[in-house]
Amino acid sequence: KSLKGEKFERISEGISYLEHDTEQKLSVGEIATLCNVSEIYFRKIFKEYTGFAPSQYIQEVRINMAKELLTNTSRSIKEIAFELGYENKDYFFTAFRKVSGMTPAGYRKMTRGEGD
């Protein structure tokens, strides 16, 4: 989507930040402050733009990055989880399964043709 219109332009820096900060160093409130808008306004416009709440969007971005790393690197699943800001491997497994419908190991096998 393009960031057309004043309301989207006001939060474009925050959207860009969320797209690239997989470790979530800043809270949504802090990101809103960077954009000079209230957290409520940021959340509202963010959802209008992306279709997701900021936390859901972050989860999608992180899982998509995990898929890329699972497919194209030999890093362990635990290393990938920590690299993407998940402090708990079990939480990463749960989040990955919720978004992708399979476990990280299952996804890696499928994308590398290591199944059956």
PDB file of C-alpha atoms in Angstrom:
ATOM      1  CA  LYS A   1       0.000   0.000   0.000  1.00  0.00           C
ATOM      2  CA  SER A   2       1.100   3.530  -0.510  1.00  0.00           C
ATOM      3  CA  LEU A   3       1.100   5.981   2.332  1.00  0.00           C
ATOM      4  CA  LYS A   4      -1.188   8.497   0.663  1.00  0.00           C
ATOM      5  CA  GLY A   5      -2.990  11.097   2.638  1.00  0.00           C
ATOM      6  CA  GLU A   6      -1.927  13.197   5.578  1.00  0.00           C
ATOM      7  CA  LYS A   7      -2.981  10.725   8.274  1.00  0.00           C
ATOM      8  CA  PHE A   8      -0.852   7.931   6.797  1.00  0.00           C
ATOM      9  CA  GLU A   9       2.091  10.251   6.210  1.00  0.00           C
ATOM     10  CA  ARG A  10       1.997  11.209   9.896  1.00  0.00           C
ATOM     11  CA  ILE A  11       2.541   7.593  10.956  1.00  0.00           C
ATOM     12  CA  SER A  12       4.748   6.449   8.046  1.00  0.00           C
ATOM     13  CA  GLU A  13       7.903   6.557  10.180  1.00  0.00           C
ATOM     14  CA  GLY A  14       6.220   4.338  12.772  1.00  0.00           C
ATOM     15  CA  ILE A  15       5.053   1.857  10.158  1.00  0.00           C
ATOM     16  CA  SER A  16       8.547   1.700   8.716  1.00  0.00           C
ATOM     17  CA  TYR A  17       9.971   1.178  12.187  1.00  0.00           C
ATOM     18  CA  LEU A  18       7.600  -1.719  12.895  1.00  0.00           C
ATOM     19  CA  GLU A  19       8.454  -3.316   9.557  1.00  0.00           C
ATOM     20  CA  HIS A  20      12.169  -3.331  10.343  1.00  0.00           C
ATOM     21  CA  ASP A  21      12.439  -3.652  14.133  1.00  0.00           C
ATOM     22  CA  THR A  22      11.878  -7.345  14.724  1.00  0.00           C
ATOM     23  CA  GLU A  23      13.132  -7.158  18.290  1.00  0.00           C
ATOM     24  CA  GLN A  24      10.519  -4.580  19.343  1.00  0.00           C
ATOM     25  CA  LYS A  25      12.888  -2.264  21.153  1.00  0.00           C
ATOM     26  CA  LEU A  26      10.238   0.479  21.345  1.00  0.00           C
ATOM     27  CA  SER A  27       6.671   0.203  22.595  1.00  0.00           C
ATOM     28  CA  VAL A  28       3.752   1.243  20.394  1.00  0.00           C
ATOM     29  CA  GLY A  29       3.366   4.298  22.626  1.00  0.00           C
ATOM     30  CA  GLU A  30       6.987   5.287  22.046  1.00  0.00           C
ATOM     31  CA  ILE A  31       6.590   4.810  18.295  1.00  0.00           C
ATOM     32  CA  ALA A  32       3.457   6.990  18.354  1.00  0.00           C
ATOM     33  CA  THR A  33       5.457   9.671  20.187  1.00  0.00           C
ATOM     34  CA  LEU A  34       8.104   9.545  17.426  1.00  0.00           C
ATOM     35  CA  CYS A  35       5.287  10.252  14.959  1.00  0.00           C
ATOM     36  CA  ASN A  36       3.935  13.101  17.118  1.00  0.00           C
ATOM     37  CA  VAL A  37       0.541  11.423  17.511  1.00  0.00           C
ATOM     38  CA  SER A  38      -1.255   9.766  20.404  1.00  0.00           C
ATOM     39  CA  GLU A  39      -0.958   6.018  20.856  1.00  0.00           C
ATOM     40  CA  ILE A  40      -4.706   5.615  20.287  1.00  0.00           C
ATOM     41  CA  TYR A  41      -4.523   7.571  17.017  1.00  0.00           C
ATOM     42  CA  PHE A  42      -1.464   5.609  15.894  1.00  0.00           C
ATOM     43  CA  ARG A  43      -3.178   2.280  16.597  1.00  0.00           C
ATOM     44  CA  LYS A  44      -6.338   3.372  14.766  1.00  0.00           C
ATOM     45  CA  ILE A  45      -4.549   4.606  11.644  1.00  0.00           C
ATOM     46  CA  PHE A  46      -2.099   1.698  11.704  1.00  0.00           C
ATOM     47  CA  LYS A  47      -4.979  -0.807  11.676  1.00  0.00           C
ATOM     48  CA  GLU A  48      -6.722   1.151   8.918  1.00  0.00           C
ATOM     49  CA  TYR A  49      -3.517   1.024   6.844  1.00  0.00           C
ATOM     50  CA  THR A  50      -2.414  -2.571   7.488  1.00  0.00           C
ATOM     51  CA  GLY A  51      -5.567  -4.375   8.594  1.00  0.00           C
ATOM     52  CA  PHE A  52      -3.726  -5.491  11.737  1.00  0.00           C
ATOM     53  CA  ALA A  53      -3.204  -4.194  15.242  1.00  0.00           C
ATOM     54  CA  PRO A  54       0.473  -3.259  15.691  1.00  0.00           C
ATOM     55  CA  SER A  55       1.203  -6.364  17.807  1.00  0.00           C
ATOM     56  CA  GLN A  56      -0.418  -8.667  15.223  1.00  0.00           C
ATOM     57  CA  TYR A  57       1.533  -6.982  12.447  1.00  0.00           C
ATOM     58  CA  ILE A  58       4.810  -7.365  14.314  1.00  0.00           C
ATOM     59  CA  GLN A  59       4.044 -11.056  14.814  1.00  0.00           C
ATOM     60  CA  GLU A  60       3.386 -11.493  11.069  1.00  0.00           C
ATOM     61  CA  VAL A  61       6.631  -9.712  10.139  1.00  0.00           C
ATOM     62  CA  ARG A  62       8.670 -11.777  12.618  1.00  0.00           C
ATOM     63  CA  ILE A  63       7.177 -15.087  11.466  1.00  0.00           C
ATOM     64  CA  ASN A  64       7.794 -14.185   7.817  1.00  0.00           C
ATOM     65  CA  MET A  65      11.423 -13.441   8.696  1.00  0.00           C
ATOM     66  CA  ALA A  66      11.596 -16.750  10.577  1.00  0.00           C
ATOM     67  CA  LYS A  67      10.313 -18.576   7.483  1.00  0.00           C
ATOM     68  CA  GLU A  68      13.052 -16.951   5.421  1.00  0.00           C
ATOM     69  CA  LEU A  69      15.734 -17.929   7.955  1.00  0.00           C
ATOM     70  CA  LEU A  70      14.391 -21.483   8.338  1.00  0.00           C
ATOM     71  CA  THR A  71      14.491 -21.951   4.587  1.00  0.00           C
ATOM     72  CA  ASN A  72      17.799 -20.277   3.784  1.00  0.00           C
ATOM     73  CA  THR A  73      20.067 -20.787   6.778  1.00  0.00           C
ATOM     74  CA  SER A  74      21.267 -23.672   8.894  1.00  0.00           C
ATOM     75  CA  ARG A  75      20.772 -21.751  12.143  1.00  0.00           C
ATOM     76  CA  SER A  76      19.007 -23.679  14.854  1.00  0.00           C
ATOM     77  CA  ILE A  77      15.363 -22.920  15.545  1.00  0.00           C
ATOM     78  CA  LYS A  78      16.355 -21.623  18.979  1.00  0.00           C
ATOM     79  CA  GLU A  79      18.920 -19.239  17.430  1.00  0.00           C
ATOM     80  CA  ILE A  80      16.316 -17.951  14.989  1.00  0.00           C
ATOM     81  CA  ALA A  81      13.792 -17.442  17.790  1.00  0.00           C
ATOM     82  CA  PHE A  82      16.269 -15.405  19.850  1.00  0.00           C
ATOM     83  CA  GLU A  83      17.500 -13.453  16.813  1.00  0.00           C
ATOM     84  CA  LEU A  84      13.930 -12.346  16.128  1.00  0.00           C
ATOM     85  CA  GLY A  85      13.402 -11.168  19.691  1.00  0.00           C
ATOM     86  CA  TYR A  86      11.584 -14.153  21.175  1.00  0.00           C
ATOM     87  CA  GLU A  87      13.007 -14.688  24.635  1.00  0.00           C
ATOM     88  CA  ASN A  88      11.172 -17.988  25.015  1.00  0.00           C
ATOM     89  CA  LYS A  89      11.535 -20.746  22.411  1.00  0.00           C
ATOM     90  CA  ASP A  90       8.154 -22.238  23.345  1.00  0.00           C
ATOM     91  CA  TYR A  91       6.414 -18.923  22.721  1.00  0.00           C
ATOM     92  CA  PHE A  92       8.114 -18.757  19.316  1.00  0.00           C
ATOM     93  CA  PHE A  93       6.831 -22.258  18.482  1.00  0.00           C
ATOM     94  CA  THR A  94       3.290 -21.285  19.512  1.00  0.00           C
ATOM     95  CA  ALA A  95       3.387 -18.026  17.534  1.00  0.00           C
ATOM     96  CA  PHE A  96       4.868 -19.733  14.476  1.00  0.00           C
ATOM     97  CA  ARG A  97       2.230 -22.457  14.511  1.00  0.00           C
ATOM     98  CA  LYS A  98      -0.572 -19.920  14.967  1.00  0.00           C
ATOM     99  CA  VAL A  99       0.537 -17.854  11.966  1.00  0.00           C
ATOM    100  CA  SER A 100       1.758 -20.608   9.625  1.00  0.00           C
ATOM    101  CA  GLY A 101      -0.260 -23.647  10.691  1.00  0.00           C
ATOM    102  CA  MET A 102       2.846 -25.766  11.298  1.00  0.00           C
ATOM    103  CA  THR A 103       5.868 -26.029  13.537  1.00  0.00           C
ATOM    104  CA  PRO A 104       9.154 -24.340  12.622  1.00  0.00           C
ATOM    105  CA  ALA A 105      10.794 -27.757  12.122  1.00  0.00           C
ATOM    106  CA  GLY A 106       7.904 -28.904   9.934  1.00  0.00           C
ATOM    107  CA  TYR A 107       8.142 -25.735   7.873  1.00  0.00           C
ATOM    108  CA  ARG A 108      11.894 -26.178   7.424  1.00  0.00           C
ATOM    109  CA  LYS A 109      11.441 -29.777   6.255  1.00  0.00           C
ATOM    110  CA  MET A 110       8.664 -28.819   3.847  1.00  0.00           C
ATOM    111  CA  THR A 111      10.579 -25.921   2.258  1.00  0.00           C
ATOM    112  CA  ARG A 112      13.744 -27.928   1.886  1.00  0.00           C
ATOM    113  CA  GLY A 113      11.968 -30.938   0.401  1.00  0.00           C
ATOM    114  CA  GLU A 114      13.041 -33.108   3.315  1.00  0.00           C
ATOM    115  CA  GLY A 115       9.580 -34.545   3.928  1.00  0.00           C
ATOM    116  CA  ASP A 116       8.375 -38.043   3.062  1.00  0.00           C
TER     117      ASP A 116
END
